[in-house]
Amino acid sequence: MSLVLRKRALIEDEWTLADVDAQAPVCGKLIVPLARWRAEREPLLARAAAIGVLLPNTEDVEAVYPQIADRPLIALQFPTFTDGRALTQAVLLRKRLGFTGELRALGDVVRDLVFWLGRCGFDTIVPRPDQDLQACRGALDEISLAYQPAADTHGSVWERRRAAG
């Protein structure tokens, strides 16, 4: 098992990422691509302890959400760190659609993205193998003040000023 960053803690990953054509036996906690979920939903549910779904960052989250809303985990794909569409997907899932399960960032995830992943509502971050996990964890608290509210728990400057009276 490998380590992942989940809610500011480094933990052993309990989930296995399967590819779309994998014919290996299915058991434990498994993340499958959306195409495989659509094709094999019932057999997967019968054989695995838990099934999460991996969405490509090109997928219309609002259109597909009714098919995956009950999943305990939704993984969003970052094909390159410069492509932020999965950040928008995360905000839509958390704020507009009310997803409360685990939201996971996968792919070309680098330290410079980590703070923004936290702001957008990701619970679990799986950085690229060449990234330092401790540095990634530190990046979550790199900026202490925010001007806009977001999906994380950082209150905005305006909210803090109002509360201070």
PDB file of C-alpha atoms in Angstrom:
ATOM      1  CA  MET A   1       0.000   0.000   0.000  1.00  0.00           C
ATOM      2  CA  SER A   2       1.099   3.545  -0.640  1.00  0.00           C
ATOM      3  CA  LEU A   3       0.664   6.686   1.439  1.00  0.00           C
ATOM      4  CA  VAL A   4      -1.846   9.385   0.559  1.00  0.00           C
ATOM      5  CA  LEU A   5      -2.719  12.721   2.127  1.00  0.00           C
ATOM      6  CA  ARG A   6      -6.193  12.522   3.678  1.00  0.00           C
ATOM      7  CA  LYS A   7      -7.570  15.385   5.747  1.00  0.00           C
ATOM      8  CA  ARG A   8      -4.073  16.628   6.622  1.00  0.00           C
ATOM      9  CA  ALA A   9      -2.828  13.171   7.680  1.00  0.00           C
ATOM     10  CA  LEU A  10      -0.562  10.777   5.839  1.00  0.00           C
ATOM     11  CA  ILE A  11      -2.323   7.419   5.767  1.00  0.00           C
ATOM     12  CA  GLU A  12      -2.045   4.058   4.019  1.00  0.00           C
ATOM     13  CA  ASP A  13      -4.290   4.036   0.971  1.00  0.00           C
ATOM     14  CA  GLU A  14      -7.082   1.470   1.303  1.00  0.00           C
ATOM     15  CA  TRP A  15      -8.282   1.951  -2.269  1.00  0.00           C
ATOM     16  CA  THR A  16      -7.029   0.270  -5.451  1.00  0.00           C
ATOM     17  CA  LEU A  17      -7.287   2.040  -8.796  1.00  0.00           C
ATOM     18  CA  ALA A  18      -8.417  -0.305 -11.592  1.00  0.00           C
ATOM     19  CA  ASP A  19      -8.162   0.418 -15.259  1.00  0.00           C
ATOM     20  CA  VAL A  20     -11.080   0.240 -17.645  1.00  0.00           C
ATOM     21  CA  ASP A  21     -10.117  -3.172 -19.080  1.00  0.00           C
ATOM     22  CA  ALA A  22      -8.870  -4.921 -15.935  1.00  0.00           C
ATOM     23  CA  GLN A  23     -10.078  -8.509 -15.741  1.00  0.00           C
ATOM     24  CA  ALA A  24      -8.432  -9.224 -12.381  1.00  0.00           C
ATOM     25  CA  PRO A  25     -10.647 -10.403  -9.538  1.00  0.00           C
ATOM     26  CA  VAL A  26     -12.445  -7.532  -7.856  1.00  0.00           C
ATOM     27  CA  CYS A  27     -12.371  -7.297  -4.076  1.00  0.00           C
ATOM     28  CA  GLY A  28     -11.722  -4.741  -1.364  1.00  0.00           C
ATOM     29  CA  LYS A  29     -12.140  -1.039  -2.031  1.00  0.00           C
ATOM     30  CA  LEU A  30     -11.864  -0.338  -5.729  1.00  0.00           C
ATOM     31  CA  ILE A  31     -11.860   2.843  -7.825  1.00  0.00           C
ATOM     32  CA  VAL A  32     -13.060   2.215 -11.362  1.00  0.00           C
ATOM     33  CA  PRO A  33     -13.232   4.561 -14.355  1.00  0.00           C
ATOM     34  CA  LEU A  34     -16.698   5.887 -15.155  1.00  0.00           C
ATOM     35  CA  ALA A  35     -16.869   3.789 -18.347  1.00  0.00           C
ATOM     36  CA  ARG A  36     -16.296   0.583 -16.370  1.00  0.00           C
ATOM     37  CA  TRP A  37     -18.834   1.650 -13.713  1.00  0.00           C
ATOM     38  CA  ARG A  38     -21.448   2.143 -16.413  1.00  0.00           C
ATOM     39  CA  ALA A  39     -20.656  -1.208 -18.076  1.00  0.00           C
ATOM     40  CA  GLU A  40     -20.280  -3.393 -14.961  1.00  0.00           C
ATOM     41  CA  ARG A  41     -22.193  -1.723 -12.145  1.00  0.00           C
ATOM     42  CA  GLU A  42     -24.035  -4.764 -10.769  1.00  0.00           C
ATOM     43  CA  PRO A  43     -21.138  -7.259 -10.963  1.00  0.00           C
ATOM     44  CA  LEU A  44     -18.815  -4.728  -9.338  1.00  0.00           C
ATOM     45  CA  LEU A  45     -21.232  -4.066  -6.490  1.00  0.00           C
ATOM     46  CA  ALA A  46     -21.589  -7.799  -5.891  1.00  0.00           C
ATOM     47  CA  ARG A  47     -17.842  -8.489  -5.688  1.00  0.00           C
ATOM     48  CA  ALA A  48     -16.183  -5.461  -4.068  1.00  0.00           C
ATOM     49  CA  ALA A  49     -16.403  -4.113  -0.523  1.00  0.00           C
ATOM     50  CA  ALA A  50     -16.759  -0.553  -1.839  1.00  0.00           C
ATOM     51  CA  ILE A  51     -16.681   1.024  -5.276  1.00  0.00           C
ATOM     52  CA  GLY A  52     -15.491   4.535  -6.042  1.00  0.00           C
ATOM     53  CA  VAL A  53     -15.689   6.140  -9.473  1.00  0.00           C
ATOM     54  CA  LEU A  54     -12.945   7.972 -11.378  1.00  0.00           C
ATOM     55  CA  LEU A  55     -14.236  10.825 -13.522  1.00  0.00           C
ATOM     56  CA  PRO A  56     -12.260  12.300 -16.384  1.00  0.00           C
ATOM     57  CA  ASN A  57     -11.943  16.067 -16.096  1.00  0.00           C
ATOM     58  CA  THR A  58     -13.888  16.418 -19.354  1.00  0.00           C
ATOM     59  CA  GLU A  59     -17.035  14.843 -17.866  1.00  0.00           C
ATOM     60  CA  ASP A  60     -20.125  16.977 -17.186  1.00  0.00           C
ATOM     61  CA  VAL A  61     -20.405  16.401 -13.422  1.00  0.00           C
ATOM     62  CA  GLU A  62     -23.980  17.615 -13.166  1.00  0.00           C
ATOM     63  CA  ALA A  63     -25.127  15.240 -15.921  1.00  0.00           C
ATOM     64  CA  VAL A  64     -23.373  12.165 -14.486  1.00  0.00           C
ATOM     65  CA  TYR A  65     -24.019  12.864 -10.792  1.00  0.00           C
ATOM     66  CA  PRO A  66     -27.308  10.910 -10.557  1.00  0.00           C
ATOM     67  CA  GLN A  67     -25.368   7.766 -11.617  1.00  0.00           C
ATOM     68  CA  ILE A  68     -22.630   8.194  -8.966  1.00  0.00           C
ATOM     69  CA  ALA A  69     -24.216  10.187  -6.126  1.00  0.00           C
ATOM     70  CA  ASP A  70     -24.355   7.146  -3.831  1.00  0.00           C
ATOM     71  CA  ARG A  71     -20.675   6.226  -4.234  1.00  0.00           C
ATOM     72  CA  PRO A  72     -18.506   6.550  -1.096  1.00  0.00           C
ATOM     73  CA  LEU A  73     -15.659   8.039  -3.179  1.00  0.00           C
ATOM     74  CA  ILE A  74     -15.396  10.104  -6.331  1.00  0.00           C
ATOM     75  CA  ALA A  75     -11.906  10.542  -7.795  1.00  0.00           C
ATOM     76  CA  LEU A  76     -11.214  13.434 -10.138  1.00  0.00           C
ATOM     77  CA  GLN A  77      -8.464  13.235 -12.722  1.00  0.00           C
ATOM     78  CA  PHE A  78      -5.723  15.834 -13.286  1.00  0.00           C
ATOM     79  CA  PRO A  79      -4.108  14.838 -16.608  1.00  0.00           C
ATOM     80  CA  THR A  80      -1.665  17.763 -16.230  1.00  0.00           C
ATOM     81  CA  PHE A  81      -1.158  20.086 -13.281  1.00  0.00           C
ATOM     82  CA  THR A  82      -1.967  23.077 -15.518  1.00  0.00           C
ATOM     83  CA  ASP A  83      -5.458  21.747 -16.301  1.00  0.00           C
ATOM     84  CA  GLY A  84      -7.806  22.948 -13.559  1.00  0.00           C
ATOM     85  CA  ARG A  85     -11.110  21.546 -14.794  1.00  0.00           C
ATOM     86  CA  ALA A  86     -11.152  18.980 -11.960  1.00  0.00           C
ATOM     87  CA  LEU A  87     -11.046  21.894  -9.488  1.00  0.00           C
ATOM     88  CA  THR A  88     -14.301  23.169 -10.972  1.00  0.00           C
ATOM     89  CA  GLN A  89     -15.763  19.663 -10.857  1.00  0.00           C
ATOM     90  CA  ALA A  90     -14.881  19.448  -7.147  1.00  0.00           C
ATOM     91  CA  VAL A  91     -16.583  22.743  -6.326  1.00  0.00           C
ATOM     92  CA  LEU A  92     -19.691  21.665  -8.240  1.00  0.00           C
ATOM     93  CA  LEU A  93     -19.782  18.334  -6.416  1.00  0.00           C
ATOM     94  CA  ARG A  94     -19.392  19.912  -2.967  1.00  0.00           C
ATOM     95  CA  LYS A  95     -21.271  23.191  -3.218  1.00  0.00           C
ATOM     96  CA  ARG A  96     -23.964  22.719  -5.855  1.00  0.00           C
ATOM     97  CA  LEU A  97     -24.625  18.977  -5.752  1.00  0.00           C
ATOM     98  CA  GLY A  98     -23.991  18.372  -2.027  1.00  0.00           C
ATOM     99  CA  PHE A  99     -21.650  15.375  -2.351  1.00  0.00           C
ATOM    100  CA  THR A 100     -20.487  14.406   1.160  1.00  0.00           C
ATOM    101  CA  GLY A 101     -18.382  11.336   0.385  1.00  0.00           C
ATOM    102  CA  GLU A 102     -14.638  11.213  -0.125  1.00  0.00           C
ATOM    103  CA  LEU A 103     -13.381  13.433  -2.938  1.00  0.00           C
ATOM    104  CA  ARG A 104      -9.957  12.368  -4.247  1.00  0.00           C
ATOM    105  CA  ALA A 105      -7.445  14.131  -6.519  1.00  0.00           C
ATOM    106  CA  LEU A 106      -5.434  11.820  -8.814  1.00  0.00           C
ATOM    107  CA  GLY A 107      -2.993  12.265 -11.661  1.00  0.00           C
ATOM    108  CA  ASP A 108      -0.450  15.006 -12.232  1.00  0.00           C
ATOM    109  CA  VAL A 109      -0.904  16.438  -8.731  1.00  0.00           C
ATOM    110  CA  VAL A 110       2.023  18.598  -7.597  1.00  0.00           C
ATOM    111  CA  ARG A 111       2.691  20.478  -4.363  1.00  0.00           C
ATOM    112  CA  ASP A 112       1.749  23.843  -5.888  1.00  0.00           C
ATOM    113  CA  LEU A 113      -1.789  22.541  -6.475  1.00  0.00           C
ATOM    114  CA  VAL A 114      -2.364  21.146  -2.987  1.00  0.00           C
ATOM    115  CA  PHE A 115      -3.596  24.310  -1.236  1.00  0.00           C
ATOM    116  CA  TRP A 116      -6.148  24.890  -3.995  1.00  0.00           C
ATOM    117  CA  LEU A 117      -7.269  21.266  -3.859  1.00  0.00           C
ATOM    118  CA  GLY A 118      -8.076  21.760  -0.181  1.00  0.00           C
ATOM    119  CA  ARG A 119      -9.971  24.980  -0.917  1.00  0.00           C
ATOM    120  CA  CYS A 120     -12.084  23.212  -3.538  1.00  0.00           C
ATOM    121  CA  GLY A 121     -13.163  20.424  -1.183  1.00  0.00           C
ATOM    122  CA  PHE A 122     -10.845  17.476  -1.834  1.00  0.00           C
ATOM    123  CA  ASP A 123     -10.488  15.146   1.175  1.00  0.00           C
ATOM    124  CA  THR A 124      -7.752  12.966  -0.257  1.00  0.00           C
ATOM    125  CA  ILE A 125      -4.804  14.011  -2.369  1.00  0.00           C
ATOM    126  CA  VAL A 126      -2.621  11.531  -4.219  1.00  0.00           C
ATOM    127  CA  PRO A 127       0.429  13.500  -5.385  1.00  0.00           C
ATOM    128  CA  ARG A 128       2.692  12.402  -8.200  1.00  0.00           C
ATOM    129  CA  PRO A 129       5.325   9.913  -6.988  1.00  0.00           C
ATOM    130  CA  ASP A 130       8.098  12.522  -7.273  1.00  0.00           C
ATOM    131  CA  GLN A 131       6.347  14.900  -4.848  1.00  0.00           C
ATOM    132  CA  ASP A 132       7.282  15.087  -1.145  1.00  0.00           C
ATOM    133  CA  LEU A 133       4.228  14.166   0.944  1.00  0.00           C
ATOM    134  CA  GLN A 134       5.342  16.240   3.956  1.00  0.00           C
ATOM    135  CA  ALA A 135       5.757  19.306   1.741  1.00  0.00           C
ATOM    136  CA  CYS A 136       2.334  18.658   0.248  1.00  0.00           C
ATOM    137  CA  ARG A 137       0.804  18.462   3.715  1.00  0.00           C
ATOM    138  CA  GLY A 138       2.439  21.774   4.647  1.00  0.00           C
ATOM    139  CA  ALA A 139       1.019  23.390   1.524  1.00  0.00           C
ATOM    140  CA  LEU A 140      -2.531  22.951   2.861  1.00  0.00           C
ATOM    141  CA  ASP A 141      -1.893  25.727   5.410  1.00  0.00           C
ATOM    142  CA  GLU A 142       0.425  27.834   3.293  1.00  0.00           C
ATOM    143  CA  ILE A 143      -2.066  30.691   2.932  1.00  0.00           C
ATOM    144  CA  SER A 144      -3.926  31.598   6.103  1.00  0.00           C
ATOM    145  CA  LEU A 145      -6.391  34.213   4.829  1.00  0.00           C
ATOM    146  CA  ALA A 146      -8.892  33.926   2.006  1.00  0.00           C
ATOM    147  CA  TYR A 147     -11.017  36.626   0.441  1.00  0.00           C
ATOM    148  CA  GLN A 148     -13.678  34.294  -0.906  1.00  0.00           C
ATOM    149  CA  PRO A 149     -15.577  31.509   0.811  1.00  0.00           C
ATOM    150  CA  ALA A 150     -14.901  28.043  -0.602  1.00  0.00           C
ATOM    151  CA  ALA A 151     -15.584  24.380   0.084  1.00  0.00           C
ATOM    152  CA  ASP A 152     -12.972  24.181   2.854  1.00  0.00           C
ATOM    153  CA  THR A 153     -13.147  25.426   6.441  1.00  0.00           C
ATOM    154  CA  HIS A 154     -11.052  28.573   5.968  1.00  0.00           C
ATOM    155  CA  GLY A 155     -13.354  31.475   6.739  1.00  0.00           C
ATOM    156  CA  SER A 156     -12.984  34.496   4.496  1.00  0.00           C
ATOM    157  CA  VAL A 157     -11.418  37.727   5.726  1.00  0.00           C
ATOM    158  CA  TRP A 158     -14.837  39.343   5.499  1.00  0.00           C
ATOM    159  CA  GLU A 159     -16.444  36.679   7.696  1.00  0.00           C
ATOM    160  CA  ARG A 160     -13.686  37.044  10.277  1.00  0.00           C
ATOM    161  CA  ARG A 161     -14.065  40.821  10.353  1.00  0.00           C
ATOM    162  CA  ARG A 162     -17.836  40.555  10.815  1.00  0.00           C
ATOM    163  CA  ALA A 163     -17.410  38.036  13.630  1.00  0.00           C
ATOM    164  CA  ALA A 164     -14.866  40.273  15.386  1.00  0.00           C
ATOM    165  CA  GLY A 165     -17.464  43.032  15.458  1.00  0.00           C
TER     166      GLY A 165
END
